[in-house]
PDB file of C-alpha atoms in Angstrom:
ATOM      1  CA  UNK A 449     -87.514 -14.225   4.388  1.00 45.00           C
ATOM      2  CA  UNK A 450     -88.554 -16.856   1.604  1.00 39.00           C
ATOM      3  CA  UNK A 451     -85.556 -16.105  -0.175  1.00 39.00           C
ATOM      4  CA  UNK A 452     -83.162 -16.860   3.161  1.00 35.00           C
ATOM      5  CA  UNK A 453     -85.882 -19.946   3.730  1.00 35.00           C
ATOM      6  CA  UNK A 454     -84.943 -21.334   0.097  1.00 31.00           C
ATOM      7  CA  UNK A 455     -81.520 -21.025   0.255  1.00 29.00           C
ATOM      8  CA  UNK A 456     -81.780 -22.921   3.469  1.00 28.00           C
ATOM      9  CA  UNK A 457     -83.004 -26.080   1.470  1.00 30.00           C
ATOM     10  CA  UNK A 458     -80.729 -25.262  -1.240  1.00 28.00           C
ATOM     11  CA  UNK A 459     -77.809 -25.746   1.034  1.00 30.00           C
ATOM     12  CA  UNK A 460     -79.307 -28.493   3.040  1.00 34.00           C
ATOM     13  CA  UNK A 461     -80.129 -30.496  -0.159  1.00 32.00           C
ATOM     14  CA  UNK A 462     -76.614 -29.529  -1.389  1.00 35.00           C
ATOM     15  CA  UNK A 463     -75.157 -30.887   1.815  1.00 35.00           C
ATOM     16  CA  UNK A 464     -77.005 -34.187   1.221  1.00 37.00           C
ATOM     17  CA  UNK A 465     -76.039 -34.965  -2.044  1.00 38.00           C
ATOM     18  CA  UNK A 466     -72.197 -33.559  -2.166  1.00 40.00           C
ATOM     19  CA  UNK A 467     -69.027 -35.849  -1.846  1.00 43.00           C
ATOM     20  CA  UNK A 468     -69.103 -35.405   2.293  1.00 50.00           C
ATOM     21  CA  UNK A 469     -71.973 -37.762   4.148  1.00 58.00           C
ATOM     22  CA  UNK A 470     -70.629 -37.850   7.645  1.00 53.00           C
ATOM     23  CA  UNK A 471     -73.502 -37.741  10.208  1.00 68.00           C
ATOM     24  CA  UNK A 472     -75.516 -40.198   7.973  1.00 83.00           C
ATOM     25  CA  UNK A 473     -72.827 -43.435   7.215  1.00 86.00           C
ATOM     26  CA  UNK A 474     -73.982 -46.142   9.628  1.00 87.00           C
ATOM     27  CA  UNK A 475     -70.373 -47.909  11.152  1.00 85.00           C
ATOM     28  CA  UNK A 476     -71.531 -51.159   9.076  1.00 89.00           C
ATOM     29  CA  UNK A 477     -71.015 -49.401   5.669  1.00 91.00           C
ATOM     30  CA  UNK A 478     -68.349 -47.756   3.682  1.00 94.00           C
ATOM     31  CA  UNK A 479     -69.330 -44.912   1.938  1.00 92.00           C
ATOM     32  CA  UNK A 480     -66.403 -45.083  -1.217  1.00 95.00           C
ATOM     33  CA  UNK A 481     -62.507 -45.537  -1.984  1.00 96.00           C
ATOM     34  CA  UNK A 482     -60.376 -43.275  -2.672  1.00 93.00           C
ATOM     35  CA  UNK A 483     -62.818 -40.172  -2.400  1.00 92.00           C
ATOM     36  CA  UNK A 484     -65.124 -41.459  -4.552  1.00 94.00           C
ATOM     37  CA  UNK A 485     -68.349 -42.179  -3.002  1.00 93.00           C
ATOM     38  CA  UNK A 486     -70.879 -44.729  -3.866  1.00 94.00           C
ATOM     39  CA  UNK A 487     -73.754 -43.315  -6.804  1.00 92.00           C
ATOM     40  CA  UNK A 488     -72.155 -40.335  -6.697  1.00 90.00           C
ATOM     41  CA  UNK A 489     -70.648 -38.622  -9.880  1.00 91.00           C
ATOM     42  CA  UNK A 490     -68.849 -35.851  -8.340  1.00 86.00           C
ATOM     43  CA  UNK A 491     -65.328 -35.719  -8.123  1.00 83.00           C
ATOM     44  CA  UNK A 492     -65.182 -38.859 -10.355  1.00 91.00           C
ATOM     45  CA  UNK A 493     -63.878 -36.559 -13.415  1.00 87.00           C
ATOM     46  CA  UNK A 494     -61.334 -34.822 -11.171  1.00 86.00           C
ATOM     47  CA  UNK A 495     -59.448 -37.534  -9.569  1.00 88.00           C
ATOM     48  CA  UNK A 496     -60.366 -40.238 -12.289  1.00 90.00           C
ATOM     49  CA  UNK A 497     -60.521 -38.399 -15.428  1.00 87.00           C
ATOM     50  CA  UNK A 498     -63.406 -40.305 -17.862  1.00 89.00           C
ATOM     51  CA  UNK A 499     -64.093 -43.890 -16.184  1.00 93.00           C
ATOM     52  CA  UNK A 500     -66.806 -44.732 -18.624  1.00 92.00           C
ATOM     53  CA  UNK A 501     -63.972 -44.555 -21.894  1.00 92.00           C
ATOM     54  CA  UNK A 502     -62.476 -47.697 -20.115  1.00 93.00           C
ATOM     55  CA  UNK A 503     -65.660 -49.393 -18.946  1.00 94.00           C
ATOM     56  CA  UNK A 504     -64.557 -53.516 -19.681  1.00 94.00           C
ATOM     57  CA  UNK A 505     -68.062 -55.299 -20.016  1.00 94.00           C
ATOM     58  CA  UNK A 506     -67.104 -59.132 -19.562  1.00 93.00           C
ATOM     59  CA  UNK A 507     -70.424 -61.271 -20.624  1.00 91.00           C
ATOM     60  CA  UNK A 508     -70.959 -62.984 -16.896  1.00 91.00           C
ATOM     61  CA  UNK A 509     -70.829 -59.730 -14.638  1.00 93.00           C
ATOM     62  CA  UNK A 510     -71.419 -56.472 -14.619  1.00 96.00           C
ATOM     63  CA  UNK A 511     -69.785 -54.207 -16.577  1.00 96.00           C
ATOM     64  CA  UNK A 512     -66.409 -52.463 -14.308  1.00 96.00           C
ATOM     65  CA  UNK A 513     -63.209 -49.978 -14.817  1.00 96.00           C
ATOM     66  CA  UNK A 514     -59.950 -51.405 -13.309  1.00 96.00           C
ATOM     67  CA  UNK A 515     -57.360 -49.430 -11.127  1.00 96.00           C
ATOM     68  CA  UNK A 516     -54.626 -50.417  -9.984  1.00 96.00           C
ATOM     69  CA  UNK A 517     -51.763 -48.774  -7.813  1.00 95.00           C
ATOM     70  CA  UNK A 518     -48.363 -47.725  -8.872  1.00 94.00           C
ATOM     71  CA  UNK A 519     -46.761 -50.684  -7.476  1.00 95.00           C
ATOM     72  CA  UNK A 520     -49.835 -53.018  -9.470  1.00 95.00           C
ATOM     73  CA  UNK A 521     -49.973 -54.906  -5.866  1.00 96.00           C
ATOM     74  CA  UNK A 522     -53.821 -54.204  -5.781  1.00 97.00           C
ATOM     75  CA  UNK A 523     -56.505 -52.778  -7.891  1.00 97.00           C
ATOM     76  CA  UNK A 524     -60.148 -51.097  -7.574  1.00 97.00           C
ATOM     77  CA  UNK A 525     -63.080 -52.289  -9.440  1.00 97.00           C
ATOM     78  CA  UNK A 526     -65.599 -49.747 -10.031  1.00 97.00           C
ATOM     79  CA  UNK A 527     -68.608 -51.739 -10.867  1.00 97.00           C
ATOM     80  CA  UNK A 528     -71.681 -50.253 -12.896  1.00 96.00           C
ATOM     81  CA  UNK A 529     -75.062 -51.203 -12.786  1.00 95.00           C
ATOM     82  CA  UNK A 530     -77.571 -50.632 -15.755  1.00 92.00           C
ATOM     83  CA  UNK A 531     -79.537 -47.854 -15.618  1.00 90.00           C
ATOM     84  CA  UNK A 532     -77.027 -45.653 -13.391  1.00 92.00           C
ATOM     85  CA  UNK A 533     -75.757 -42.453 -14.396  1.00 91.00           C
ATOM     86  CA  UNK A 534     -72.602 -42.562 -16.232  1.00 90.00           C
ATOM     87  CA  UNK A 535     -69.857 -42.448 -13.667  1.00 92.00           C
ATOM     88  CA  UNK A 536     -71.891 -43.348 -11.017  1.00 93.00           C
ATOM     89  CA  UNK A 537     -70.734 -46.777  -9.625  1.00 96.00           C
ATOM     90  CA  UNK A 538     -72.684 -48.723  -7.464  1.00 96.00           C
ATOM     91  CA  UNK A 539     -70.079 -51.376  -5.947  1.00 97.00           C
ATOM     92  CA  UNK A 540     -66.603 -50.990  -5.103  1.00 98.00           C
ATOM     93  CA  UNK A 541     -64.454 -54.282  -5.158  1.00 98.00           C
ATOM     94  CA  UNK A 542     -60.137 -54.609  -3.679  1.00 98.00           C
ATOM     95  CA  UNK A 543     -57.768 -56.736  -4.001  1.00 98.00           C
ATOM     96  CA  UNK A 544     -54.747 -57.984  -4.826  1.00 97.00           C
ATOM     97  CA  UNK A 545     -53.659 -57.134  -8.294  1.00 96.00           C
ATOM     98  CA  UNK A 546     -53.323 -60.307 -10.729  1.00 93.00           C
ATOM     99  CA  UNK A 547     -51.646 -59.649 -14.241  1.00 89.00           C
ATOM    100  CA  UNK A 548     -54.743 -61.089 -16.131  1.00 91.00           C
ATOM    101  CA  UNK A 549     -56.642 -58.050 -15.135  1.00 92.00           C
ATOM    102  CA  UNK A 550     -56.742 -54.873 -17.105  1.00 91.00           C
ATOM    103  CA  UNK A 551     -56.456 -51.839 -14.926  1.00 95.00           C
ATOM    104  CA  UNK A 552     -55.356 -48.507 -15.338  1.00 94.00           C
ATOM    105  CA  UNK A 553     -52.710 -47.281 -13.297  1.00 93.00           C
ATOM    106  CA  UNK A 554     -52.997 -44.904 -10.860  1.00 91.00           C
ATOM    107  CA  UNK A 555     -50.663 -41.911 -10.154  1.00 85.00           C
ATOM    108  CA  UNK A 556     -50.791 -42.963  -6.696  1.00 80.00           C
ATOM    109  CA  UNK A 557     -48.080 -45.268  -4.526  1.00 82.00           C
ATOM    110  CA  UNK A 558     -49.209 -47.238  -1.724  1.00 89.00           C
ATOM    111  CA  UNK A 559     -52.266 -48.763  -0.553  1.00 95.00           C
ATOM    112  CA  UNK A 560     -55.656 -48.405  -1.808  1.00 96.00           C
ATOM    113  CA  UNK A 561     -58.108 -47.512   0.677  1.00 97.00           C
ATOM    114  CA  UNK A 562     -61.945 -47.056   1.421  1.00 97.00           C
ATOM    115  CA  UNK A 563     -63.399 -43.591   2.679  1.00 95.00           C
ATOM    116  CA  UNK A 564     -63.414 -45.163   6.520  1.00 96.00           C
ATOM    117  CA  UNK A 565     -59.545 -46.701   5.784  1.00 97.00           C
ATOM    118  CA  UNK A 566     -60.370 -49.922   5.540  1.00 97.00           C
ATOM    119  CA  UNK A 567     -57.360 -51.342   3.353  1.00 98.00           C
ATOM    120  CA  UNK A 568     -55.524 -54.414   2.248  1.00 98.00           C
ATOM    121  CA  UNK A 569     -53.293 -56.486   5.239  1.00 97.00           C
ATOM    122  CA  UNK A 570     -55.894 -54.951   8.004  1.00 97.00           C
ATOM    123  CA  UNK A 571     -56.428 -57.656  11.229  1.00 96.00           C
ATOM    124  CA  UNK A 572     -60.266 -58.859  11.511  1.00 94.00           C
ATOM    125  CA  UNK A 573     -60.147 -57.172  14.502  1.00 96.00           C
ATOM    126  CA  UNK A 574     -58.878 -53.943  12.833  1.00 97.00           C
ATOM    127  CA  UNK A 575     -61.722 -54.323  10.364  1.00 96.00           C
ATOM    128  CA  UNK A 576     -64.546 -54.982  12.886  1.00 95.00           C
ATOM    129  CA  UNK A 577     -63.093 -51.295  14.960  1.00 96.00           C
ATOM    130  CA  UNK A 578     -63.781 -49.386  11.945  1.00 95.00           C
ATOM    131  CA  UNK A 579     -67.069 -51.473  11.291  1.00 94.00           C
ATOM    132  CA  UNK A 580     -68.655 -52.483  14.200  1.00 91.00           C
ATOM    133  CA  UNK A 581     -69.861 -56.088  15.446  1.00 91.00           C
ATOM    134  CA  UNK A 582     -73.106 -56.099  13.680  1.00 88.00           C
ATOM    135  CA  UNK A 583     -71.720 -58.812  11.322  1.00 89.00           C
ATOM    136  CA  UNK A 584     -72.025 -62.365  10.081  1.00 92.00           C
ATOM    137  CA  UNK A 585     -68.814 -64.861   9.653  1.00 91.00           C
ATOM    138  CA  UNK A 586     -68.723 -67.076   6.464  1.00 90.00           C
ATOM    139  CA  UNK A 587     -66.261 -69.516   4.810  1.00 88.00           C
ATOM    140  CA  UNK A 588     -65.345 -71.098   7.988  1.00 88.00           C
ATOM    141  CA  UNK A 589     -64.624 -67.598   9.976  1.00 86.00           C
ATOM    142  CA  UNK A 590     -62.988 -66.003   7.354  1.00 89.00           C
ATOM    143  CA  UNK A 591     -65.298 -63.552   5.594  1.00 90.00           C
ATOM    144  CA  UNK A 592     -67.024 -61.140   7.534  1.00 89.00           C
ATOM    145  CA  UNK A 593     -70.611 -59.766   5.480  1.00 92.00           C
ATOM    146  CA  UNK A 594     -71.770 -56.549   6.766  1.00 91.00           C
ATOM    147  CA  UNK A 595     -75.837 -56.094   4.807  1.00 89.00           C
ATOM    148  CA  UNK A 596     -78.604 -54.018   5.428  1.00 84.00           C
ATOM    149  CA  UNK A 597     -82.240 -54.705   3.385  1.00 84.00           C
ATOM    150  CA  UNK A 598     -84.440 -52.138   3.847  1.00 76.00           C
ATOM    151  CA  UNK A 599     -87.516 -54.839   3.277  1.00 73.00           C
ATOM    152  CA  UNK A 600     -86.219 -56.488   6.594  1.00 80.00           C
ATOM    153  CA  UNK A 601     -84.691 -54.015   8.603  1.00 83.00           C
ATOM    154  CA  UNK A 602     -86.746 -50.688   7.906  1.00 79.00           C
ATOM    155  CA  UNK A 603     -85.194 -47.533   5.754  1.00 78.00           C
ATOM    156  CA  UNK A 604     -82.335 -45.519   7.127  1.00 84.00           C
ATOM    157  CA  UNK A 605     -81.295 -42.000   6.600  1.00 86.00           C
ATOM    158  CA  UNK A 606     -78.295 -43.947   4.544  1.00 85.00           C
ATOM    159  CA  UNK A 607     -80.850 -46.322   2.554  1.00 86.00           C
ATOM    160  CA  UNK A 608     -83.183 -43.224   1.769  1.00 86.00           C
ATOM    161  CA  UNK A 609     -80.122 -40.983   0.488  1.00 85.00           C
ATOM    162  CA  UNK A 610     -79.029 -43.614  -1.869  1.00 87.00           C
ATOM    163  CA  UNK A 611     -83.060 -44.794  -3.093  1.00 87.00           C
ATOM    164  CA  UNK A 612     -81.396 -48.110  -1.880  1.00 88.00           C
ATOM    165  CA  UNK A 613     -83.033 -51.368  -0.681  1.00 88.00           C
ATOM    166  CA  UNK A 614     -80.151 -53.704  -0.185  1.00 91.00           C
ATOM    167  CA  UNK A 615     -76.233 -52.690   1.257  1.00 92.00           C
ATOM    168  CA  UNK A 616     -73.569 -55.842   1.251  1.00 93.00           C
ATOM    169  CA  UNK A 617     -70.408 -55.659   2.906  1.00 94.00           C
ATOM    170  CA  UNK A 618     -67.762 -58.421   2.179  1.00 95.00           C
ATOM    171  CA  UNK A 619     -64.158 -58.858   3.157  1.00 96.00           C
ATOM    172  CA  UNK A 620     -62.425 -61.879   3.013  1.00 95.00           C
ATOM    173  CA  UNK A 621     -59.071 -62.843   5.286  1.00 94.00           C
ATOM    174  CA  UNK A 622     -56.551 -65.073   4.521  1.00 93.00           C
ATOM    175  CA  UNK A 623     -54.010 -66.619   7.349  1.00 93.00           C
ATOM    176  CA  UNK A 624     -55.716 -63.764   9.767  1.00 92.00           C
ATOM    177  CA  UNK A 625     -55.677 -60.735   7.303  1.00 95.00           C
ATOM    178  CA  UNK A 626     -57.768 -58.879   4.999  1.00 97.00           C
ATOM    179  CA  UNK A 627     -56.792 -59.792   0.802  1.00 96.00           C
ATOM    180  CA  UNK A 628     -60.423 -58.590  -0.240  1.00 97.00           C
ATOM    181  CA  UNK A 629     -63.422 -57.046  -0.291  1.00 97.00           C
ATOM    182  CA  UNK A 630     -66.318 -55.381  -2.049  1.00 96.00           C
ATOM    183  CA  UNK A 631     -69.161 -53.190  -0.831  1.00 96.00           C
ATOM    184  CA  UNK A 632     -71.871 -51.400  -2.816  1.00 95.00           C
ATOM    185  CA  UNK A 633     -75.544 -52.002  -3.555  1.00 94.00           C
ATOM    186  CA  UNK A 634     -76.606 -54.996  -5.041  1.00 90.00           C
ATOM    187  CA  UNK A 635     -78.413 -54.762  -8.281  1.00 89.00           C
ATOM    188  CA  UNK A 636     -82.089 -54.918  -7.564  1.00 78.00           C
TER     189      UNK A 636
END
């Protein structure tokens, strides 16, 4: 009986923690890109090989490894914060690639795209389907900002998995459709 109790947990904990959160990712937020899920280290080695060797530490942001797509029409930031886990990012930022940027490119053609599709070229209103209408506009109407802070709004089965207090959503749209956008936690 305790042992069938135990491995109860075990696989309820396991549940929790592994690559698959559906039940507990509000429509506001994204969860990760590309199968790679927000503070989570799993799968990173598999589908990414070692992100940290390429880690690019610029002196006025955080320090970030650089995808980009076969084509090098867009690239993924994977941002770290200090203090995580190596290969555990905390913000994911897409857009449209730019030869000044160093990214590695990825044995994949097409688009790159979050965990809930969200991808470059989407509609606003395509964007608010997958994410719901609890948003703010900025920049005249054309950046949507999806946040949740956990100080304001109360914790959340998402907010408590994570040991999160603030979420932030942003995608920008030029002439009507999405070019960018980044969502993670912000760095306390």
């Amino acid at each position: 009986m305790v042992r069938t109790i135990s491995t109860l947990i075990i696989l309820f904990i396991g549940t929790l923690m592994g690559q698959s959160l559906p039940g507990i990712i509000p429509n506001w937020a994204d969860s990760g890109v590309m199968s790679i899920n927000l503070a989570d280290t799993s799968g990173v080695k598999q589908i990414l090989g070692s992100p940290m060797d390429n880690l690019i530490e610029p002196d006025d942001e955080f320090p970030y490894v650089c995808y980009s797509n076969m084509e090098r029409t867009e690239y993924w930031k994977l941002i770290f914060h200090p203090g995580s886990v190596g290969n555990s990012f905390n913000e994911f930022e897409v857009g449209k690639y730019a030869s000044e940027l160093s990214c590695i490119t990825l044995r994949r053609d097409g688009s790159i795209k979050s965990n809930k599709g969200i991808k470059l070229g989407m509609t606003m209103k395509e964007v608010i389907a997958v994410l719901g209408q609890n948003y703010k506009t900025s920049n005249g109407g054309s950046e949507l900002q999806y946040t949740y802070n956990v100080l304001e709004e109360g914790s959340s089965v998402f907010m408590s998995h994570y040991n999160m207090q603030l979420y932030l959503g942003i995608y920008r749209f030029r002439e009507g459709h999405l070019e960018w956008f980044k969502f993670g936690f912000e760095y306390p």
